[in-house]
CSV table of C-alpha atoms and ligand atoms in Angstrom, one decimal:
chain,number,residue,atom,x,y,z
P,11,MET,CA,157.7,23.6,-39.2
P,12,ARG,CA,158.0,19.9,-39.7
P,13,GLN,CA,154.5,19.5,-38.3
P,14,GLN,CA,153.2,22.2,-40.7
P,15,LEU,CA,154.7,20.3,-43.6
P,16,GLU,CA,153.1,17.1,-42.6
P,17,ASP,CA,149.7,18.9,-42.1
P,18,ILE,CA,150.0,20.4,-45.6
P,19,GLY,CA,150.8,17.0,-47.0
P,20,VAL,CA,147.8,15.3,-45.4
P,21,LYS,CA,145.4,18.2,-46.3
P,22,ALA,CA,146.7,18.3,-49.9
P,23,LEU,CA,146.4,14.5,-50.5
P,24,ALA,CA,142.9,14.5,-49.1
P,25,LEU,CA,141.7,17.4,-51.3
P,26,ILE,CA,143.5,16.1,-54.4
P,27,GLN,CA,141.9,12.7,-54.0
P,28,LYS,CA,138.5,14.3,-53.9
P,29,ALA,CA,139.1,16.6,-56.9
P,30,ASP,CA,136.2,16.0,-59.3
P,31,SER,CA,137.5,17.7,-62.5
P,32,LEU,CA,140.8,18.4,-64.2
P,33,LYS,CA,140.1,22.1,-63.6
P,34,GLU,CA,139.7,21.7,-59.9
P,35,LEU,CA,142.8,19.5,-59.8
P,36,GLU,CA,144.9,22.2,-61.5
P,37,GLU,CA,143.6,24.8,-59.0
P,38,LEU,CA,144.7,22.5,-56.1
P,39,ARG,CA,148.1,22.0,-57.7
P,40,VAL,CA,148.6,25.8,-57.9
P,41,MET,CA,147.3,26.2,-54.4
P,42,PHE,CA,150.0,23.9,-52.9
P,43,LEU,CA,152.9,23.9,-55.4
P,44,GLY,CA,152.5,27.1,-57.2
P,45,LYS,CA,154.7,30.2,-56.7
P,46,LYS,CA,152.5,31.5,-54.1
P,47,GLY,CA,151.4,28.1,-52.9
P,48,GLU,CA,151.4,26.9,-49.3
P,49,LEU,CA,154.4,24.6,-49.6
P,50,THR,CA,156.4,27.3,-51.4
P,51,ARG,CA,155.5,29.8,-48.7
P,52,ILE,CA,157.0,27.5,-46.0
P,53,LEU,CA,160.1,26.7,-48.0
P,54,ARG,CA,160.7,30.5,-48.3
P,55,ARG,CA,161.0,30.5,-44.5
P,56,MET,CA,163.9,28.0,-44.6
P,57,GLY,CA,166.3,30.8,-43.8
P,58,ASP,CA,164.8,31.0,-40.3
P,59,VAL,CA,165.5,27.3,-39.6
P,60,PRO,CA,168.5,26.5,-37.5
P,61,ALA,CA,171.3,25.1,-39.7
P,62,ASP,CA,171.3,21.7,-38.1
P,63,GLN,CA,167.6,21.3,-38.7
P,64,ARG,CA,167.7,22.3,-42.3
P,65,PRO,CA,168.6,18.9,-43.9
P,66,ILE,CA,165.7,17.3,-42.0
P,67,ILE,CA,163.2,20.0,-42.8
P,68,GLY,CA,164.5,20.1,-46.4
P,69,LYS,CA,164.0,16.4,-46.8
P,70,ALA,CA,160.5,16.6,-45.3
P,71,ALA,CA,159.7,19.4,-47.6
P,72,ASN,CA,160.9,17.4,-50.6
P,73,GLN,CA,159.0,14.4,-49.6
P,74,ALA,CA,155.8,16.5,-49.2
P,75,ARG,CA,156.3,18.0,-52.6
P,76,ASP,CA,156.9,14.6,-54.2
P,77,ALA,CA,153.9,13.1,-52.5
P,78,ILE,CA,151.7,16.0,-53.7
P,79,GLU,CA,153.0,15.9,-57.2
P,80,ALA,CA,152.5,12.1,-57.4
P,81,ALA,CA,149.0,12.5,-56.0
P,82,VAL,CA,148.2,15.1,-58.6
P,83,GLU,CA,149.6,13.0,-61.4
P,84,LYS,CA,147.6,9.9,-60.2
P,85,ARG,CA,144.4,11.8,-59.9
P,86,LYS,CA,144.9,13.5,-63.2
P,87,ARG,CA,145.2,10.1,-64.9
P,88,GLU,CA,142.0,8.9,-63.2
P,89,LEU,CA,140.1,11.9,-64.2
P,90,GLU,CA,141.3,11.7,-67.8
P,91,ALA,CA,140.3,8.1,-68.0
P,92,ARG,CA,136.9,8.9,-66.6
P,93,GLU,CA,136.4,11.7,-69.0
P,94,GLN,CA,137.4,9.5,-72.0
P,95,GLU,CA,135.1,6.8,-70.9
P,96,GLN,CA,132.2,9.2,-70.7
P,97,ARG,CA,133.0,10.6,-74.1
P,98,LEU,CA,133.1,7.1,-75.6
P,99,ARG,CA,129.8,6.3,-74.0
P,100,GLU,CA,128.2,9.5,-75.4
P,101,GLU,CA,129.7,9.0,-78.8
P,102,ALA,CA,129.1,5.3,-79.0
P,103,ILE,CA,127.3,4.0,-82.0
P,104,ASP,CA,123.9,2.6,-81.1
P,105,VAL,CA,123.6,-0.3,-83.6
P,106,THR,CA,120.0,-0.8,-82.8
P,107,LEU,CA,119.0,2.7,-84.2
P,108,PRO,CA,117.3,2.6,-87.6
P,109,GLY,CA,119.6,3.8,-90.4
P,110,ARG,CA,119.2,7.2,-92.0
P,111,PRO,CA,117.3,6.6,-95.2
P,112,VAL,CA,119.0,7.5,-98.5
P,113,PRO,CA,116.3,8.8,-100.8
P,114,ALA,CA,116.2,6.6,-103.9
P,115,GLY,CA,115.4,8.1,-107.3
P,116,GLY,CA,112.7,6.6,-109.4
P,117,LYS,CA,111.9,6.2,-113.1
P,118,HIS,CA,110.2,9.1,-114.8
P,119,PRO,CA,106.6,8.3,-115.7
P,120,LEU,CA,107.4,8.6,-119.4
P,121,GLN,CA,110.3,6.1,-119.0
P,122,VAL,CA,107.9,3.7,-117.2
P,123,VAL,CA,105.4,4.0,-120.0
P,124,THR,CA,108.0,3.8,-122.7
P,125,GLU,CA,109.3,0.5,-121.2
P,126,GLU,CA,105.8,-0.8,-121.0
P,127,ILE,CA,105.2,-0.1,-124.7
P,128,GLU,CA,108.6,-1.6,-125.6
P,129,ASN,CA,107.8,-4.8,-123.7
P,130,ILE,CA,104.4,-5.2,-125.3
P,131,PHE,CA,105.9,-4.9,-128.8
P,132,LEU,CA,108.9,-7.1,-128.0
P,133,GLY,CA,106.4,-9.7,-127.0
P,134,MET,CA,104.9,-9.5,-130.5
P,135,GLY,CA,108.3,-10.0,-132.1
P,136,PHE,CA,109.3,-6.4,-132.8
P,137,GLU,CA,112.9,-5.2,-132.5
P,138,ILE,CA,113.9,-1.8,-131.0
P,139,ALA,CA,115.7,0.6,-133.2
P,140,ARG,CA,116.9,4.2,-132.6
P,141,GLY,CA,117.6,7.1,-134.9
P,142,PRO,CA,119.3,10.5,-134.4
P,143,GLU,CA,117.4,13.5,-132.9
P,144,VAL,CA,119.3,15.8,-135.1
P,145,GLU,CA,118.2,14.6,-138.5
P,146,LEU,CA,118.6,15.3,-142.1
P,147,ASP,CA,115.7,17.0,-143.8
P,148,TYR,CA,115.9,14.1,-146.3
P,149,TYR,CA,114.9,11.4,-143.7
P,150,ASN,CA,112.5,13.6,-141.8
P,151,PHE,CA,110.5,14.8,-144.8
P,152,GLU,CA,111.7,14.0,-148.4
P,153,ALA,CA,112.1,10.2,-148.1
P,154,LEU,CA,108.7,10.1,-146.4
P,155,ASN,CA,107.1,11.6,-149.5
P,156,ILE,CA,107.0,15.2,-148.1
P,157,PRO,CA,108.9,17.3,-150.6
P,158,ARG,CA,109.9,20.9,-149.9
P,159,ASP,CA,106.8,23.2,-150.1
P,160,HIS,CA,104.5,20.3,-149.4
P,161,PRO,CA,101.6,21.7,-147.1
P,162,ALA,CA,102.1,18.8,-144.7
P,163,ARG,CA,105.3,20.5,-143.5
P,164,ASP,CA,103.3,23.3,-142.0
P,165,MET,CA,101.9,21.0,-139.3
P,166,GLN,CA,105.4,20.0,-138.2
P,167,ASP,CA,107.3,23.2,-138.0
P,168,SER,CA,110.6,22.5,-136.3
P,169,PHE,CA,113.9,23.9,-135.1
P,170,TYR,CA,116.4,24.1,-138.0
P,171,ILE,CA,120.1,23.8,-137.6
P,172,SER,CA,120.7,24.5,-141.3
P,173,ASP,CA,118.5,24.3,-144.4
P,174,ASP,CA,119.1,20.6,-144.6
P,175,ILE,CA,119.4,19.6,-140.9
P,176,LEU,CA,116.8,19.9,-138.2
P,177,LEU,CA,115.6,18.5,-134.9
P,178,ARG,CA,113.4,15.6,-136.1
P,179,THR,CA,109.6,16.4,-135.8
P,180,HIS,CA,108.6,12.7,-135.5
P,181,THR,CA,110.1,9.2,-135.3
P,182,SER,CA,109.0,8.4,-138.8
P,183,PRO,CA,112.6,9.0,-140.3
P,184,VAL,CA,113.5,5.7,-138.5
P,185,GLN,CA,111.2,3.9,-140.9
P,186,ILE,CA,113.6,4.7,-143.7
P,187,ARG,CA,116.7,4.1,-141.6
P,188,ALA,CA,115.4,0.7,-140.4
P,189,MET,CA,114.4,-0.4,-143.9
P,190,ARG,CA,117.7,0.7,-145.4
P,191,ALA,CA,119.7,-1.1,-142.6
P,192,ARG,CA,117.8,-4.4,-143.4
P,193,ALA,CA,116.9,-4.4,-147.1
P,194,PRO,CA,116.4,-6.7,-148.8
P,195,ARG,CA,115.9,-8.9,-145.8
P,196,LEU,CA,112.4,-9.6,-144.5
P,197,PRO,CA,110.6,-9.0,-142.3
P,198,VAL,CA,111.3,-5.5,-141.1
P,199,ARG,CA,109.6,-5.5,-137.7
P,200,VAL,CA,110.8,-2.6,-135.7
P,201,ILE,CA,109.6,-0.1,-133.1
P,202,ALA,CA,111.6,3.2,-132.5
P,203,PRO,CA,111.0,5.2,-129.4
P,204,GLY,CA,112.6,8.6,-128.9
P,205,ARG,CA,112.4,12.4,-128.5
P,206,VAL,CA,111.0,14.6,-131.2
P,207,TYR,CA,110.6,18.4,-131.5
P,208,ARG,CA,108.0,20.8,-132.9
P,209,ARG,CA,107.2,24.5,-132.6
P,210,ASP,CA,104.2,23.7,-130.3
P,211,ASP,CA,103.4,24.8,-126.8
P,212,ASP,CA,100.1,24.4,-124.9
P,213,VAL,CA,98.4,22.0,-122.3
P,214,THR,CA,98.5,19.1,-124.7
P,215,HIS,CA,101.4,20.1,-126.9
P,216,SER,CA,105.0,20.4,-125.8
P,217,PRO,CA,108.0,21.6,-127.9
P,218,MET,CA,109.9,18.4,-127.0
P,219,PHE,CA,107.9,15.2,-126.7
P,220,HIS,CA,108.2,11.5,-127.3
P,221,GLN,CA,106.9,9.2,-129.9
P,222,VAL,CA,107.1,5.5,-130.6
P,223,GLU,CA,107.2,4.6,-134.3
P,224,GLY,CA,106.3,1.1,-135.5
P,225,ILE,CA,106.9,-0.4,-138.9
P,226,TYR,CA,106.2,-4.0,-140.2
P,227,VAL,CA,107.2,-4.8,-143.8
P,228,ASP,CA,106.8,-8.3,-145.2
P,229,GLN,CA,105.0,-10.2,-148.0
P,230,GLY,CA,101.3,-9.9,-147.8
P,231,ILE,CA,101.0,-7.5,-144.9
P,232,SER,CA,97.5,-5.9,-144.8
P,233,MET,CA,95.4,-3.4,-142.9
P,234,ALA,CA,94.0,-6.3,-140.9
P,235,ASP,CA,97.5,-7.0,-139.5
P,236,LEU,CA,97.7,-3.4,-138.5
P,237,LYS,CA,94.4,-3.5,-136.7
P,238,GLY,CA,95.2,-6.8,-135.0
P,239,VAL,CA,98.6,-5.5,-133.7
P,240,LEU,CA,97.1,-2.2,-132.5
P,241,LEU,CA,94.2,-3.9,-130.8
P,242,ALA,CA,96.5,-6.3,-129.0
P,243,PHE,CA,98.7,-3.4,-127.9
P,244,ALA,CA,95.7,-1.3,-126.7
P,245,ARG,CA,94.3,-4.2,-124.6
P,246,GLU,CA,97.7,-4.9,-122.9
P,247,MET,CA,98.1,-1.2,-122.2
P,248,TYR,CA,94.6,-0.3,-121.1
P,249,GLY,CA,92.9,-3.5,-120.2
P,250,GLU,CA,91.1,-6.5,-121.8
P,251,LYS,CA,87.9,-4.7,-122.5
P,252,THR,CA,89.5,-1.9,-124.5
P,253,GLU,CA,88.3,-1.4,-128.1
P,254,ILE,CA,89.9,0.5,-130.9
P,255,ARG,CA,88.5,2.4,-133.8
P,256,MET,CA,90.1,3.5,-137.1
P,257,ARG,CA,89.1,6.7,-138.8
P,258,PRO,CA,90.3,7.7,-142.3
P,259,SER,CA,93.0,10.2,-142.3
P,260,TYR,CA,95.9,11.5,-144.3
P,261,PHE,CA,99.7,11.2,-144.0
P,262,PRO,CA,101.9,11.6,-147.1
P,263,PHE,CA,103.9,8.5,-146.1
P,264,THR,CA,101.0,6.1,-145.7
P,265,GLU,CA,98.2,5.2,-148.1
P,266,PRO,CA,95.5,4.5,-146.9
P,267,SER,CA,96.0,6.3,-143.6
P,268,ALA,CA,94.1,6.2,-140.3
P,269,GLU,CA,93.8,7.9,-137.0
P,270,VAL,CA,93.4,5.3,-134.3
P,271,ASP,CA,91.2,5.9,-131.2
P,272,VAL,CA,90.9,3.7,-128.1
P,273,SER,CA,87.6,3.4,-126.1
P,274,CYS,CA,87.7,6.1,-123.3
P,275,THR,CA,89.5,4.7,-120.3
P,276,MET,CA,87.9,7.3,-118.0
P,277,CYS,CA,84.2,6.6,-118.7
P,278,ARG,CA,84.3,3.2,-120.3
P,279,SER,CA,83.0,4.7,-123.5
P,280,GLN,CA,79.9,6.3,-121.8
P,281,GLY,CA,81.0,9.8,-122.8
P,282,CYS,CA,82.8,12.2,-120.4
P,283,ARG,CA,84.8,15.4,-120.5
P,284,ALA,CA,88.1,13.7,-121.2
P,285,CYS,CA,86.8,12.2,-124.4
P,286,GLY,CA,84.6,15.1,-125.4
P,287,PHE,CA,81.5,13.0,-124.7
P,288,SER,CA,82.4,10.8,-127.8
P,289,GLY,CA,83.6,7.7,-125.8
P,290,TRP,CA,86.8,7.6,-127.9
P,291,LEU,CA,90.3,9.0,-127.4
P,292,GLU,CA,92.9,9.4,-130.2
P,293,ILE,CA,96.2,7.8,-129.5
P,294,LEU,CA,98.1,7.5,-132.8
P,295,GLY,CA,98.4,7.9,-136.6
P,296,ALA,CA,98.9,4.9,-138.8
P,297,GLY,CA,98.5,3.4,-142.3
P,298,MET,CA,99.9,1.2,-145.0
P,299,VAL,CA,103.4,2.3,-146.0
P,300,HIS,CA,103.3,4.4,-149.2
P,301,PRO,CA,104.9,2.6,-152.2
P,302,ARG,CA,107.3,5.5,-152.7
P,303,VAL,CA,108.4,5.2,-149.0
P,304,LEU,CA,109.0,1.4,-149.5
P,305,GLU,CA,111.1,2.2,-152.5
P,306,ASN,CA,113.1,4.8,-150.6
P,307,GLY,CA,113.7,2.2,-148.0
P,308,GLY,CA,115.1,-0.2,-150.6
P,309,TYR,CA,112.1,-2.5,-151.0
P,310,ASN,CA,110.0,-3.3,-154.1
P,311,PRO,CA,106.4,-2.3,-153.5
P,312,GLU,CA,105.3,-4.8,-156.1
P,313,GLU,CA,106.6,-7.6,-153.9
P,314,VAL,CA,106.2,-6.5,-150.3
P,315,SER,CA,103.8,-4.3,-148.3
P,316,GLY,CA,103.8,-3.0,-144.8
P,317,PHE,CA,102.1,-1.0,-142.2
P,318,ALA,CA,103.4,1.8,-139.9
P,319,PHE,CA,102.2,3.8,-137.0
P,320,GLY,CA,103.3,6.6,-134.7
P,321,MET,CA,102.1,7.3,-131.2
P,322,GLY,CA,102.7,10.1,-128.8
P,323,ILE,CA,104.1,8.7,-125.5
P,324,GLU,CA,102.9,11.6,-123.4
P,325,ARG,CA,99.4,11.0,-124.8
P,326,ILE,CA,99.5,7.3,-123.9
P,327,ALA,CA,100.7,8.2,-120.4
P,328,MET,CA,98.1,11.0,-119.9
P,329,LEU,CA,95.3,8.6,-120.8
P,330,LYS,CA,96.7,5.8,-118.6
P,331,TYR,CA,97.1,8.0,-115.5
P,332,GLY,CA,94.4,10.6,-116.0
P,333,ILE,CA,96.9,13.5,-116.4
P,334,ASP,CA,95.4,16.6,-117.9
P,335,ASP,CA,98.4,18.9,-118.5
P,336,ILE,CA,101.4,17.7,-120.5
P,337,ARG,CA,103.7,20.3,-118.9
P,338,LEU,CA,103.6,18.3,-115.6
P,339,PHE,CA,106.0,15.8,-117.2
P,340,PHE,CA,108.7,18.3,-117.6
P,341,GLN,CA,108.5,20.5,-114.5
P,342,ASN,CA,110.4,18.1,-112.3
P,343,ASP,CA,108.0,18.6,-109.4
P,344,LEU,CA,108.6,15.7,-107.0
P,345,ARG,CA,105.0,15.8,-105.7
P,346,PHE,CA,104.0,14.8,-109.3
P,347,LEU,CA,106.9,12.4,-110.1
P,348,LYS,CA,106.7,10.5,-106.7
P,349,GLN,CA,103.2,9.3,-107.6
P,350,PHE,CA,104.7,7.0,-110.3
P,351,THR,CA,107.5,5.3,-108.2
M,192,FA5,C1,102.9,11.9,-136.8
M,192,FA5,O1,103.9,12.4,-136.2
M,192,FA5,C2,103.2,10.7,-137.7
M,192,FA5,N1,104.6,10.6,-138.0
M,192,FA5,C3,102.6,9.5,-137.2
M,192,FA5,C4,102.5,8.3,-138.1
M,192,FA5,C5,103.5,7.4,-138.2
M,192,FA5,C6,101.4,8.2,-139.0
M,192,FA5,C7,103.5,6.3,-139.1
M,192,FA5,C8,101.4,7.1,-139.9
M,192,FA5,C9,102.4,6.2,-140.0
M,192,FA5,P1,101.1,13.3,-135.7
M,192,FA5,O2,101.6,14.6,-136.1
M,192,FA5,O3,99.6,13.2,-135.7
M,192,FA5,O4,101.6,12.2,-136.7
M,192,FA5,O5,101.7,13.0,-134.3
M,192,FA5,C10,101.5,11.7,-133.7
M,192,FA5,C11,101.2,11.8,-132.2
M,192,FA5,O6,102.2,12.6,-131.5
M,192,FA5,C12,99.9,12.6,-131.9
M,192,FA5,O7,98.8,11.7,-132.0
M,192,FA5,C13,100.1,13.1,-130.5
M,192,FA5,O8,99.8,12.1,-129.6
M,192,FA5,C14,101.6,13.3,-130.5
M,192,FA5,N2,101.9,14.8,-130.6
M,192,FA5,C15,102.0,15.5,-131.7
M,192,FA5,N3,102.4,16.8,-131.4
M,192,FA5,C16,102.7,16.8,-130.1
M,192,FA5,C17,103.2,17.8,-129.2
M,192,FA5,N4,103.5,19.0,-129.5
M,192,FA5,N5,103.3,17.4,-127.9
M,192,FA5,C18,102.9,16.2,-127.5
M,192,FA5,N6,102.5,15.2,-128.3
M,192,FA5,C19,102.4,15.5,-129.6
C-alpha cells in the first residue's frame, strides 16, 4: 500500500507538471484528490491495514496528498502567469500603429465666401455691423422709403410675425440702424452680412438666403466712389482681369440706382450659357442713398451724401465655384460640402 501511495505520488506530480491548461490541471486534481480520486480510494481501504501499520501509511498518505496539492497550486500559479502574460501581449498597445482619424468639420462654403467678402471690405476701411433677422416693418420698409401699399413691397413678400414685425427681406434695414448708431459722426462706412428671408423658392431663389449690405456716407461721396469700391471688390473676388458694368435700375431707397454686373467668370466675357451669352453676370443692386433715407438715418442730405449696395452671397458663391443650383447649399450633402474644405 505504501508502494501504491508512492507510485500515485510520482505519477501525479509528473502529470501535474505537464498540465498545459487550467482546465486540464483541474481535471488532474479531481482525478487524484477528488471524492472518487485515486488517493481517496486508497485511503478508504485504511480499515484493512493492520493497526501497527496505520500511522506509517497514514503519514505517507498525508505526505502524498500534501505533495499533490502543493504541485497543483504551483502549476496553477505558473499557468495563470502564462495566461496573463499572453493576454497582455495580445492586448498590448502598438504605439507604432497610425491613430484613428477623427473627422474634422469644415466651414460651410457660404461661410468661406462671407469671410472673404468681409476681409476685402475690412481692407478698404469698412466696419462690420449686424442687425436683427426679426425686424420691424419700419426699418425693413418704411424708413427705406417703401411705405405701406408701395408696389416695391410685392417683390419682397416675407414671413410676418405681426402686422409690424417680419423676417427681414434684405440687409438694407442695417443702413438705417448703422446711421442712427453713428449720427452725426462721419464717415459711416459699414458692411452688414446676414440672413434674410423671402417667399421665394426655385433653383436660383431660396426662402432663406444671405446678403451683404454696404453703406458709405460722408461729405462729397459720389457714384465714382461706388464704382471704384465695387470694381476693387470684384477684382479681389474674381481676379485682376474682372470688369464691372452698371445698368440703370430702381430701388426706392437709392437715387440714382443701378444693377451691377461682373464680366462672366466662366467664359471670360465671350458669352456662354451661364451668362445667357451676354458676357455679364448680375451680382448686386446699388445706388446713391436717397435723401429721405439719409434723413431717416439722422443725416442732413444737404451736407452729406452716400452710396449703398446689397449683394446676394449665394450668388457670389455660385459664380465663384460654378454652382448651378442654390439648393445645394442647404441640403447638407457631404459630397458637396467637402469640396470646399
Ligand atoms: C435688394 O435686396 C436690395 N436691398 C439691394 C440694395 C441694397 C440695392 C442697397 C441698393 C442699395 P434685390 O431684391 O435685387 O435687392 O436682392 C439683392 C440680391 O439678393 C440679388 O441680386 C440676388 O443675388 C439676391 N437674392 C434675391 N432674392 C434671392 C433669393 N430668394 N435667393 C437667393 N438670393 C436672392
